[in-house]
Short mmCIF file of C-alpha atoms in Angstrom, two decimals:
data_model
loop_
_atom_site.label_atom_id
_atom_site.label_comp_id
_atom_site.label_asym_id
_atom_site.label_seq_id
_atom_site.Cartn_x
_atom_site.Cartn_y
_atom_site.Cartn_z
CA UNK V 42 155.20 151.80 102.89
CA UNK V 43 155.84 149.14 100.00
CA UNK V 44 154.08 145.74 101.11
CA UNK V 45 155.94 142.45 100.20
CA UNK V 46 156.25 139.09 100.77
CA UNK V 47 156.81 135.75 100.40
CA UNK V 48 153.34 135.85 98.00
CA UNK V 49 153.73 138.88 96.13
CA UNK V 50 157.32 137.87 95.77
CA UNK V 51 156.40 134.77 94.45
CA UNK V 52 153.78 136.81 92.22
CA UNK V 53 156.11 138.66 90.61
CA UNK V 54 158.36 135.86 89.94
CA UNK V 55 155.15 134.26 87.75
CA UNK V 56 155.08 137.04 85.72
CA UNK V 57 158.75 137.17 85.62
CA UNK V 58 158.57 133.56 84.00
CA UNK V 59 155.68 134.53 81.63
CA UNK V 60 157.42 137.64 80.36
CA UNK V 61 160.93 135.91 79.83
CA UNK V 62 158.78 132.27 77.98
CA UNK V 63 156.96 135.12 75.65
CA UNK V 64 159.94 136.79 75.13
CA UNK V 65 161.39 133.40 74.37
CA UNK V 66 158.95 132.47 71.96
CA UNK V 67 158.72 135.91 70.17
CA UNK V 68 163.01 135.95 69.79
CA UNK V 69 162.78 131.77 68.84
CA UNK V 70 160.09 132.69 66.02
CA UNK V 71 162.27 135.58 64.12
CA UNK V 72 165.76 133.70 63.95
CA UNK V 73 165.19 134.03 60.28
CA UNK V 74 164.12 137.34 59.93
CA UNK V 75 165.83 140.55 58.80
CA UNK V 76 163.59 143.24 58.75
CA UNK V 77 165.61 145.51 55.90
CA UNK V 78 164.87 142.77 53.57
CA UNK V 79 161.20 140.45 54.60
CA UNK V 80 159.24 143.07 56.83
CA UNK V 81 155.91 143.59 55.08
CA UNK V 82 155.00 147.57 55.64
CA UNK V 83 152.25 148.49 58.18
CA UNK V 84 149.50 149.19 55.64
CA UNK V 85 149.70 146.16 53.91
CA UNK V 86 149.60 143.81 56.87
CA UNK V 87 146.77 142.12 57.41
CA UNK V 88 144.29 142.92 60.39
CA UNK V 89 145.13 140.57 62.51
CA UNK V 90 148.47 142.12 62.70
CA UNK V 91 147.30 145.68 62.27
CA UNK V 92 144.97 145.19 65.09
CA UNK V 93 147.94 143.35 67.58
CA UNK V 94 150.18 146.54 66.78
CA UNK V 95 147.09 148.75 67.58
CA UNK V 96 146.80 146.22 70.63
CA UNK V 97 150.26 146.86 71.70
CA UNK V 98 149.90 150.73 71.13
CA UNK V 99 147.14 151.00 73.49
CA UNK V 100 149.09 148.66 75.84
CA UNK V 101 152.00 151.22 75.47
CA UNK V 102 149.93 154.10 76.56
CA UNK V 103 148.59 152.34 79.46
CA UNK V 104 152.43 151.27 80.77
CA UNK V 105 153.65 154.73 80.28
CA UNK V 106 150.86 156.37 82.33
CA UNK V 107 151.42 153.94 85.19
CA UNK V 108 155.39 154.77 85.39
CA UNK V 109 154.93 158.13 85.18
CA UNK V 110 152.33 157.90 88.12
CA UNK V 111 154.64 155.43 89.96
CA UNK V 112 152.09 152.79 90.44
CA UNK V 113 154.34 150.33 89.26
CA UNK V 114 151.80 147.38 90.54
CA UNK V 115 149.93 148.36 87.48
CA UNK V 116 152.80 148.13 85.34
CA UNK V 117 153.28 144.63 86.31
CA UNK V 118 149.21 143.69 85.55
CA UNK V 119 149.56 145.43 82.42
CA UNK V 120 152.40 143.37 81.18
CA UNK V 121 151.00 139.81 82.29
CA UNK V 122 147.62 140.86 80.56
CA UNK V 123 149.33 141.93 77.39
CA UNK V 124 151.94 138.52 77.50
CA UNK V 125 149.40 135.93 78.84
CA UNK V 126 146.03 137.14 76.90
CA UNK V 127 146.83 139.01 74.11
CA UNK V 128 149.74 137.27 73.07
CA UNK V 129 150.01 134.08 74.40
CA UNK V 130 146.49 133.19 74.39
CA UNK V 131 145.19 134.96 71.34
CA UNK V 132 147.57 136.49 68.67
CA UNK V 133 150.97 133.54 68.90
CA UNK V 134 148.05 130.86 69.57
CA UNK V 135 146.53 131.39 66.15
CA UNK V 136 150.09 132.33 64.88
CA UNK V 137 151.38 128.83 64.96
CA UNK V 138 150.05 127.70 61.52
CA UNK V 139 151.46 130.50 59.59
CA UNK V 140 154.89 130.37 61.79
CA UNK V 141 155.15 126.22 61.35
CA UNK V 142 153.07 125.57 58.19
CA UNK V 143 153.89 128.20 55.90
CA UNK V 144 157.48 127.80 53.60
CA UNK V 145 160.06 130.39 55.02
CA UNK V 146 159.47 133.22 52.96
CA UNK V 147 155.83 133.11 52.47
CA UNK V 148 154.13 136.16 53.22
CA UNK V 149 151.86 135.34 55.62
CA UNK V 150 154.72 134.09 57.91
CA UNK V 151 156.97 137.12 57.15
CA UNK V 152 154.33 139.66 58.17
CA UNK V 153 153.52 138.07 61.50
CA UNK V 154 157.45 137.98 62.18
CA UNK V 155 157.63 141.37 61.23
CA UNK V 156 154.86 142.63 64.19
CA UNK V 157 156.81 139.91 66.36
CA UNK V 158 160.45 142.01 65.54
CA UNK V 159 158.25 144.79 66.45
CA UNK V 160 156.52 143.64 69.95
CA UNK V 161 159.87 142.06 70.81
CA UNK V 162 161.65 145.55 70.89
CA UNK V 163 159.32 147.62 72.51
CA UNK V 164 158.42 144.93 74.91
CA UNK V 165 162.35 145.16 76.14
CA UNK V 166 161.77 148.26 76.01
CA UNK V 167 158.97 148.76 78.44
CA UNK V 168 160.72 146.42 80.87
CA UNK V 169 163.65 147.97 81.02
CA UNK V 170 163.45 149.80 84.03
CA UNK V 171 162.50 146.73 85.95
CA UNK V 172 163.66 143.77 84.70
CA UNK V 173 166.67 145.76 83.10
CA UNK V 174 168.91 142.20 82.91
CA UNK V 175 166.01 140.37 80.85
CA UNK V 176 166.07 143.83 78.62
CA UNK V 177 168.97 143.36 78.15
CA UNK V 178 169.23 139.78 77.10
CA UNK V 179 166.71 140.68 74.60
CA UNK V 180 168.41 143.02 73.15
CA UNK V 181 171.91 141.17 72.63
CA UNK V 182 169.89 138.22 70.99
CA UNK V 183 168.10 140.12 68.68
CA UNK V 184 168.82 138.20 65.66
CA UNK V 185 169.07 141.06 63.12
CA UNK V 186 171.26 144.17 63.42
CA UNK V 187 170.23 147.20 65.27
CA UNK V 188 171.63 150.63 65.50
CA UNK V 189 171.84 150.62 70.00
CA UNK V 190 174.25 148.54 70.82
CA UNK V 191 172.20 148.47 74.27
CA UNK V 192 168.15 148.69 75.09
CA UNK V 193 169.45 151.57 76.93
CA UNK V 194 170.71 153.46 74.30
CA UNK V 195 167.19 153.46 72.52
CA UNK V 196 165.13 155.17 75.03
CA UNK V 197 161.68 154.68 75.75
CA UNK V 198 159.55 152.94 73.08
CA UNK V 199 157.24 154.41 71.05
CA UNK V 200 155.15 153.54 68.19
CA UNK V 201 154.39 155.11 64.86
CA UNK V 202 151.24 156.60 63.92
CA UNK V 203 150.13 154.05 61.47
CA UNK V 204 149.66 151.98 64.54
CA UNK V 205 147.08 153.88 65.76
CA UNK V 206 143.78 152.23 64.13
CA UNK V 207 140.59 152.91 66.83
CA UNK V 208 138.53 151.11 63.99
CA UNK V 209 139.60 147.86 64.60
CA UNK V 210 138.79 147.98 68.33
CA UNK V 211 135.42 147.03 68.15
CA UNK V 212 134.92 144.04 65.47
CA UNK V 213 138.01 142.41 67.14
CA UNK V 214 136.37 142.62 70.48
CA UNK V 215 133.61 140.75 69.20
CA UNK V 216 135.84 138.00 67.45
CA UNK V 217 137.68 137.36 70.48
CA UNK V 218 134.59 137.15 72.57
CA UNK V 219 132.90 134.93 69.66
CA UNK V 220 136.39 132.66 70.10
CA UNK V 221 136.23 132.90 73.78
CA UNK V 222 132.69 131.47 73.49
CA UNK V 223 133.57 128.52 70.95
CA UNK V 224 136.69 127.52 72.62
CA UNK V 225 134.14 127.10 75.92
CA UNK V 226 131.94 124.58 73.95
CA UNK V 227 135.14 122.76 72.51
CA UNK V 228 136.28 122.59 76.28
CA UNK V 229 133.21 120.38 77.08
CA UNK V 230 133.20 118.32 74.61
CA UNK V 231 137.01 117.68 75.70
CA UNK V 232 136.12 117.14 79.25
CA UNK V 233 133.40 114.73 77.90
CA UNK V 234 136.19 112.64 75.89
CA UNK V 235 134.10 113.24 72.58
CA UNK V 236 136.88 115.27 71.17
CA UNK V 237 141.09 115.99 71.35
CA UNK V 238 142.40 118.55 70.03
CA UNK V 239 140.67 121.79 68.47
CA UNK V 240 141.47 120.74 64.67
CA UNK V 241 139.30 117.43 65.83
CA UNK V 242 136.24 119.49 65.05
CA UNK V 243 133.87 121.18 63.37
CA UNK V 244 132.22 124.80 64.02
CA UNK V 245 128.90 125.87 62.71
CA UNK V 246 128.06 129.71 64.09
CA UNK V 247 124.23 131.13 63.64
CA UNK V 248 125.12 135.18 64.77
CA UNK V 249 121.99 136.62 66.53
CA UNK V 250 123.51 139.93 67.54
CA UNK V 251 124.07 142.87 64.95
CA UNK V 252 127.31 143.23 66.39
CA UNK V 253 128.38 140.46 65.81
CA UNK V 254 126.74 139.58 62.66
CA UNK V 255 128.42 143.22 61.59
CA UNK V 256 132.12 142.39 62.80
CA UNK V 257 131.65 139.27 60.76
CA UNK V 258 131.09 141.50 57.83
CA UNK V 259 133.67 142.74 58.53
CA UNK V 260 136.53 140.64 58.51
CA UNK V 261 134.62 138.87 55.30
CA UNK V 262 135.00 142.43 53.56
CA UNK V 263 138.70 143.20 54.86
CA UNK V 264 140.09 140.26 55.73
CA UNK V 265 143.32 138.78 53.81
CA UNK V 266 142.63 135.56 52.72
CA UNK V 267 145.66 133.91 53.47
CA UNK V 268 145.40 135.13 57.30
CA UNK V 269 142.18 136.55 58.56
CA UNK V 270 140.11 133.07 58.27
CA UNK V 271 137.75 133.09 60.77
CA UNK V 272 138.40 129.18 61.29
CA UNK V 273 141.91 129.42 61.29
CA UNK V 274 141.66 132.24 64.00
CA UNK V 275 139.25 129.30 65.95
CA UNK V 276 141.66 126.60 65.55
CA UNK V 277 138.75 124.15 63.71
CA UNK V 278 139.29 122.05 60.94
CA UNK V 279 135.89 123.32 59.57
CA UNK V 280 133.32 126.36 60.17
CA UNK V 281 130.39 127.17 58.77
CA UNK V 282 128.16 130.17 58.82
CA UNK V 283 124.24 130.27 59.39
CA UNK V 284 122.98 127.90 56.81
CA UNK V 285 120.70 124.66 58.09
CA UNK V 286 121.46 123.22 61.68
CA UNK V 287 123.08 120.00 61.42
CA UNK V 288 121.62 116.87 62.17
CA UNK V 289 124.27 115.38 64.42
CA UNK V 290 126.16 117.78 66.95
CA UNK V 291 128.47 116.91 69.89
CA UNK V 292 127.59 120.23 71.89
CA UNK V 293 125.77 123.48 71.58
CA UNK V 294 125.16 126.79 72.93
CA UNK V 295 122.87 129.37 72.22
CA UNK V 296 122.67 133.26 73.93
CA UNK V 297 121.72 136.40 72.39
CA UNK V 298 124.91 136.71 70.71
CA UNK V 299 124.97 133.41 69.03
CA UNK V 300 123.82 129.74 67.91
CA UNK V 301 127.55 127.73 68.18
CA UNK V 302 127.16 124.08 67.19
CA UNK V 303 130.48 121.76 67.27
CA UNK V 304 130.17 118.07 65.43
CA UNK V 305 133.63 116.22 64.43
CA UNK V 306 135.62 117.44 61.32
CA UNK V 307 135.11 115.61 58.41
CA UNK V 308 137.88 114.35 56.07
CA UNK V 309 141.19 113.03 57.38
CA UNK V 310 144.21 114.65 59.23
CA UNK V 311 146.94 116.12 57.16
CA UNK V 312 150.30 114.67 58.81
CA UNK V 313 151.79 117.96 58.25
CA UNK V 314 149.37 120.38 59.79
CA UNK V 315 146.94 118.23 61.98
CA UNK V 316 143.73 119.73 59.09
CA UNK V 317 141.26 117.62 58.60
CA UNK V 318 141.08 117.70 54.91
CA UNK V 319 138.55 115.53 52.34
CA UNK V 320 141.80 116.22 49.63
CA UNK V 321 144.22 114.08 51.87
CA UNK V 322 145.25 111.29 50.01
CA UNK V 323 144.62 112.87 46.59
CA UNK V 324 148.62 113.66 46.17
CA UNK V 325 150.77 110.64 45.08
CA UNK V 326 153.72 112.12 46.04
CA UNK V 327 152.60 113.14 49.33
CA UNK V 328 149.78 110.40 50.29
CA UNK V 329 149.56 111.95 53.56
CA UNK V 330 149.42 115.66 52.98
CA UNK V 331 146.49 118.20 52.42
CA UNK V 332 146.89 119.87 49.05
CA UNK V 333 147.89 123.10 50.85
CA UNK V 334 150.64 121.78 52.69
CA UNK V 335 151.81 119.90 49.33
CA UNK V 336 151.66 123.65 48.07
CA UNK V 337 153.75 124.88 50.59
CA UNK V 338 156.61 121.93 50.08
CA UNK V 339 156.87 122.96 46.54
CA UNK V 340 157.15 126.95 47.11
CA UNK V 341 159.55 125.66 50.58
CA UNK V 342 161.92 123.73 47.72
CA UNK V 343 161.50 126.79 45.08
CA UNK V 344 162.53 129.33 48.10
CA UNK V 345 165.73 127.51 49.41
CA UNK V 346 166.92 126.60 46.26
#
């Protein structure tokens, strides 16, 4: 027997709503996008992106052993896992500045809409033996051409091998954890009134653990520049590394992991991209702007010329 019921109904039909706002988001975030002429190739993406195709790899895997063993439950936790946490709450939250501050044809905002194009396909896809008439929909509003004229015609997803990166498992677990952590001590200092929004503050991080300390390494090492910033991946304004404690914090928290101290950025918010800045002000054509964001206006005037 199949249970059901008004509350697993009305389970299904939240991750029915979180699949269809992710898909949404992904579809709204690639209108511009043509992969024969902007993708970026796999191997020169940068690791965020390498890792959220590894991600979604895994995630594949995972889907396509719980179809083939009918426990389509687990199909359904699988998907709201991969939409809500690795998506939603991880890779498009730290997306945002590179999809809304970057000029159109920068690459740092072409290669995350290439691994969007990419998610976006196999994720209709994956659903299409469930949720065939969201598939669907997908599909027709893809907004580059594709050979299938239906989701059906492409078969089941799969992923190339360059996807497959078991390397960047472990660092990234760490990062998210380290974020998880921070954006716990930003929380309270939110719930205490002493600070808005993320970009309000100001992250200093003291790594105890040689994991951590070595993931750090890590992403130092490998990292692109443009992309894998550990304070852009926090959301801060600021971040700083070890060094001296500072004299005036809003919050802290210490385990064996890490020292995190948060104090309020310093400098003054950039009307473009909510930065706190100390070069604000420093542009007379753009009294308002950070100098990055007066960078991008220039290349965003070059590139639609």
């Amino acid at each position: 027997d199949v249970p059901i019921g008004a509350g697993i109904l009305r389970q299904l039909a939240d991750v029915y709503r979180k699949v269809r706002n992710t898909s949404r988001y992904l579809l709204g975030n690639i209108h511009d996008f043509n992969p024969s002429s902007d993708a970026v190739p796999v191997a020169e993406l940068p690791l965020l992106d390498r890792w959220m195709l590894q991600r979604t790899a895994e995630v594949m895997d995972e889907i396509t052993a719980a179809f083939e063993s009918y426990e389509f439950f687990r199909f359904f936790q699988l998907l709201q896992n991969f939409c809500v946490t690795d998506l939603s709450n991880f890779y498009l939250d730290i997306a945002k500045d590179r999809l809304y501050v970057s000029a159109p044809a920068d690459r740092r905002r072409r290669s995350c809409q290439t691994v969007m194009a990419l998610i976006i396909e196999r994720l209709a896809g994956f659903i299409a033996p469930v949720l065939c008439h969201m598939a669907e929909d997908i599909w027709q509003n893809l907004p580059y051409p594709v050979q299938e004229t239906s989701v059906f015609q492409r078969g089941w997803p799969t992923v190339p091998s360059a996807w497959r990166n078991d390397t960047l498992s472990a660092p990234m677990q760490q990062l998210r954890d380290l974020r998880a952590a921070v954006n716990k001590v930003l929380e309270d200092c939110r719930g205490r009134q002493e600070l808005g929004a993320s970009l309000e503050a100001a992250v200093r991080i003291d790594a105890r653990s040689p994991e951590l300390e070595a993931a750090l390494c890590w992403l130092s090492d490998n990292g692109d520049p443009e992309v894998d910033g550990l304070r852009d991946w926090l959301l801060v304004s600021q971040l700083q590394l070890g060094g001296e404690p500072w004299a005036e914090v809003l919050a802290s928290q210490e385990d064996a992991t890490a020292v995190i101290d948060v104090s309020r950025a310093r400098g003054t918010k950039c009307d473009r991209c909510w930065h706190y800045e100390a070069d604000v002000g420093q542009h007379a054509d753009h009294p308002d702007l950070c100098g990055r964001c007066v960078g991008v206006l220039e290349r965003r005037t070059h590139q639609l010329a």
